[in-house]
């Protein structure tokens, strides 16, 4: 698989994991590229597939794999299993590209990766190396993290979405 998007050290406290009945669309893993129009892009990564790493105050605590469209569900599950309370940040590395289509709020959706890209072994090996460098941050590693064609997304906290970014990406009539 080819890493197409990633987020580093997102804060778990910035996500509404259990929004309650009637608010199911409030649970999102929102990320952004840019801050203002015209270049800002916002995407929801809760249905991403890929690899994630949970961090505690000392560093990496758990590595997991989200198959299918389960990144958000897997992370939410860890608030009710043996890892509950043992992590406060996470990094993720996703295989589904961000599409051009957006919802009514201007949030971009994910698309399935192309078959020919997923079978490119040299890209996969290079991306896995970049993933390990990004996740572990080894002090003696000179090689910089470079994913072939991947975009880094910054986390959007729920309050930021409501107060700032929702208005910036909403379709204009």
Tab-separated table of C-alpha atoms in Angstrom, residues 57-168:
chain	number	residue	atom	x	y	z
A	57	UNK	CA	3.847	10.762	27.960
A	58	UNK	CA	6.956	8.643	27.350
A	59	UNK	CA	6.576	7.900	23.646
A	60	UNK	CA	5.064	5.178	21.463
A	61	UNK	CA	2.792	2.884	23.498
A	62	UNK	CA	0.856	0.863	20.921
A	63	UNK	CA	0.868	0.269	17.163
A	64	UNK	CA	-2.291	-0.830	15.384
A	65	UNK	CA	-3.636	-1.535	11.925
A	66	UNK	CA	-7.001	-0.198	10.736
A	67	UNK	CA	-8.294	-2.386	7.917
A	68	UNK	CA	-11.126	-1.312	5.668
A	69	UNK	CA	-12.543	2.031	6.751
A	70	UNK	CA	-11.984	1.649	10.488
A	71	UNK	CA	-9.372	4.146	11.714
A	72	UNK	CA	-11.899	6.191	13.682
A	73	UNK	CA	-13.637	3.107	15.050
A	74	UNK	CA	-10.355	1.495	16.126
A	75	UNK	CA	-9.220	4.652	17.913
A	76	UNK	CA	-12.611	5.046	19.606
A	77	UNK	CA	-12.528	1.382	20.686
A	78	UNK	CA	-9.315	2.096	22.588
A	79	UNK	CA	-11.302	4.396	24.909
A	80	UNK	CA	-13.178	1.342	26.168
A	81	UNK	CA	-10.612	-1.452	26.104
A	82	UNK	CA	-7.398	-2.248	28.008
A	83	UNK	CA	-5.743	0.869	26.524
A	84	UNK	CA	-8.302	3.301	27.984
A	85	UNK	CA	-6.501	6.140	29.769
A	86	UNK	CA	-3.079	4.913	28.683
A	87	UNK	CA	-2.595	7.204	25.663
A	88	UNK	CA	-3.224	10.850	24.877
A	89	UNK	CA	-1.882	11.371	21.346
A	90	UNK	CA	-1.816	9.396	18.132
A	91	UNK	CA	-0.244	9.467	14.701
A	92	UNK	CA	-1.820	7.847	11.676
A	93	UNK	CA	-0.654	6.894	8.196
A	94	UNK	CA	-3.446	6.340	5.678
A	95	UNK	CA	-3.700	4.497	2.387
A	96	UNK	CA	-6.950	5.975	1.025
A	97	UNK	CA	-6.403	9.180	-0.984
A	98	UNK	CA	-8.426	12.305	-0.251
A	99	UNK	CA	-10.943	12.880	-3.024
A	100	UNK	CA	-12.169	16.078	-4.631
A	101	UNK	CA	-15.828	15.590	-3.637
A	102	UNK	CA	-17.033	17.281	-0.464
A	103	UNK	CA	-20.129	17.085	1.713
A	104	UNK	CA	-22.598	19.894	2.482
A	105	UNK	CA	-20.090	21.435	4.903
A	106	UNK	CA	-17.157	21.405	2.468
A	107	UNK	CA	-15.435	18.417	4.125
A	108	UNK	CA	-13.620	16.197	1.630
A	109	UNK	CA	-14.166	12.442	1.566
A	110	UNK	CA	-11.744	9.572	0.975
A	111	UNK	CA	-11.527	7.322	-2.072
A	112	UNK	CA	-10.214	3.785	-2.482
A	113	UNK	CA	-6.542	3.527	-3.517
A	114	UNK	CA	-5.714	2.513	-7.086
A	115	UNK	CA	-4.760	-1.161	-7.507
A	116	UNK	CA	-1.597	-0.427	-9.482
A	117	UNK	CA	-0.327	1.853	-6.711
A	118	UNK	CA	-0.900	-0.709	-3.964
A	119	UNK	CA	1.331	-3.233	-5.713
A	120	UNK	CA	4.376	-0.943	-6.036
A	121	UNK	CA	6.853	-2.641	-3.696
A	122	UNK	CA	9.620	-0.025	-3.782
A	123	UNK	CA	7.171	2.750	-2.903
A	124	UNK	CA	5.798	0.627	-0.066
A	125	UNK	CA	9.259	-0.010	1.364
A	126	UNK	CA	10.174	3.678	1.145
A	127	UNK	CA	6.904	4.705	2.754
A	128	UNK	CA	7.385	2.211	5.594
A	129	UNK	CA	10.840	3.642	6.251
A	130	UNK	CA	9.386	7.154	6.288
A	131	UNK	CA	6.636	5.956	8.621
A	132	UNK	CA	9.120	4.551	11.125
A	133	UNK	CA	11.233	7.711	11.018
A	134	UNK	CA	8.152	9.882	11.541
A	135	UNK	CA	6.792	7.754	14.367
A	136	UNK	CA	9.950	7.034	16.309
A	137	UNK	CA	11.935	10.197	15.600
A	138	UNK	CA	15.307	8.526	16.118
A	139	UNK	CA	17.933	11.071	17.126
A	140	UNK	CA	20.718	9.557	15.082
A	141	UNK	CA	18.762	9.058	11.877
A	142	UNK	CA	19.957	11.478	9.196
A	143	UNK	CA	17.368	10.404	6.605
A	144	UNK	CA	14.385	12.754	6.561
A	145	UNK	CA	10.811	11.543	6.381
A	146	UNK	CA	9.619	11.565	2.767
A	147	UNK	CA	6.441	9.873	1.611
A	148	UNK	CA	6.175	9.658	-2.162
A	149	UNK	CA	3.307	12.029	-2.977
A	150	UNK	CA	1.660	11.972	0.490
A	151	UNK	CA	0.172	15.059	2.131
A	152	UNK	CA	0.532	15.943	5.815
A	153	UNK	CA	-2.763	16.970	7.435
A	154	UNK	CA	-3.047	19.092	10.598
A	155	UNK	CA	-5.667	18.212	13.218
A	156	UNK	CA	-8.770	20.363	13.659
A	157	UNK	CA	-10.231	20.374	17.176
A	158	UNK	CA	-14.038	20.299	17.418
A	159	UNK	CA	-14.128	23.876	18.727
A	160	UNK	CA	-11.873	25.049	15.852
A	161	UNK	CA	-14.222	23.408	13.354
A	162	UNK	CA	-17.264	25.110	14.838
A	163	UNK	CA	-15.690	28.533	15.405
A	164	UNK	CA	-13.341	28.874	12.434
A	165	UNK	CA	-13.013	26.293	9.719
A	166	UNK	CA	-16.624	25.280	9.060
A	167	UNK	CA	-17.347	28.736	7.662
A	168	UNK	CA	-14.130	28.753	5.636
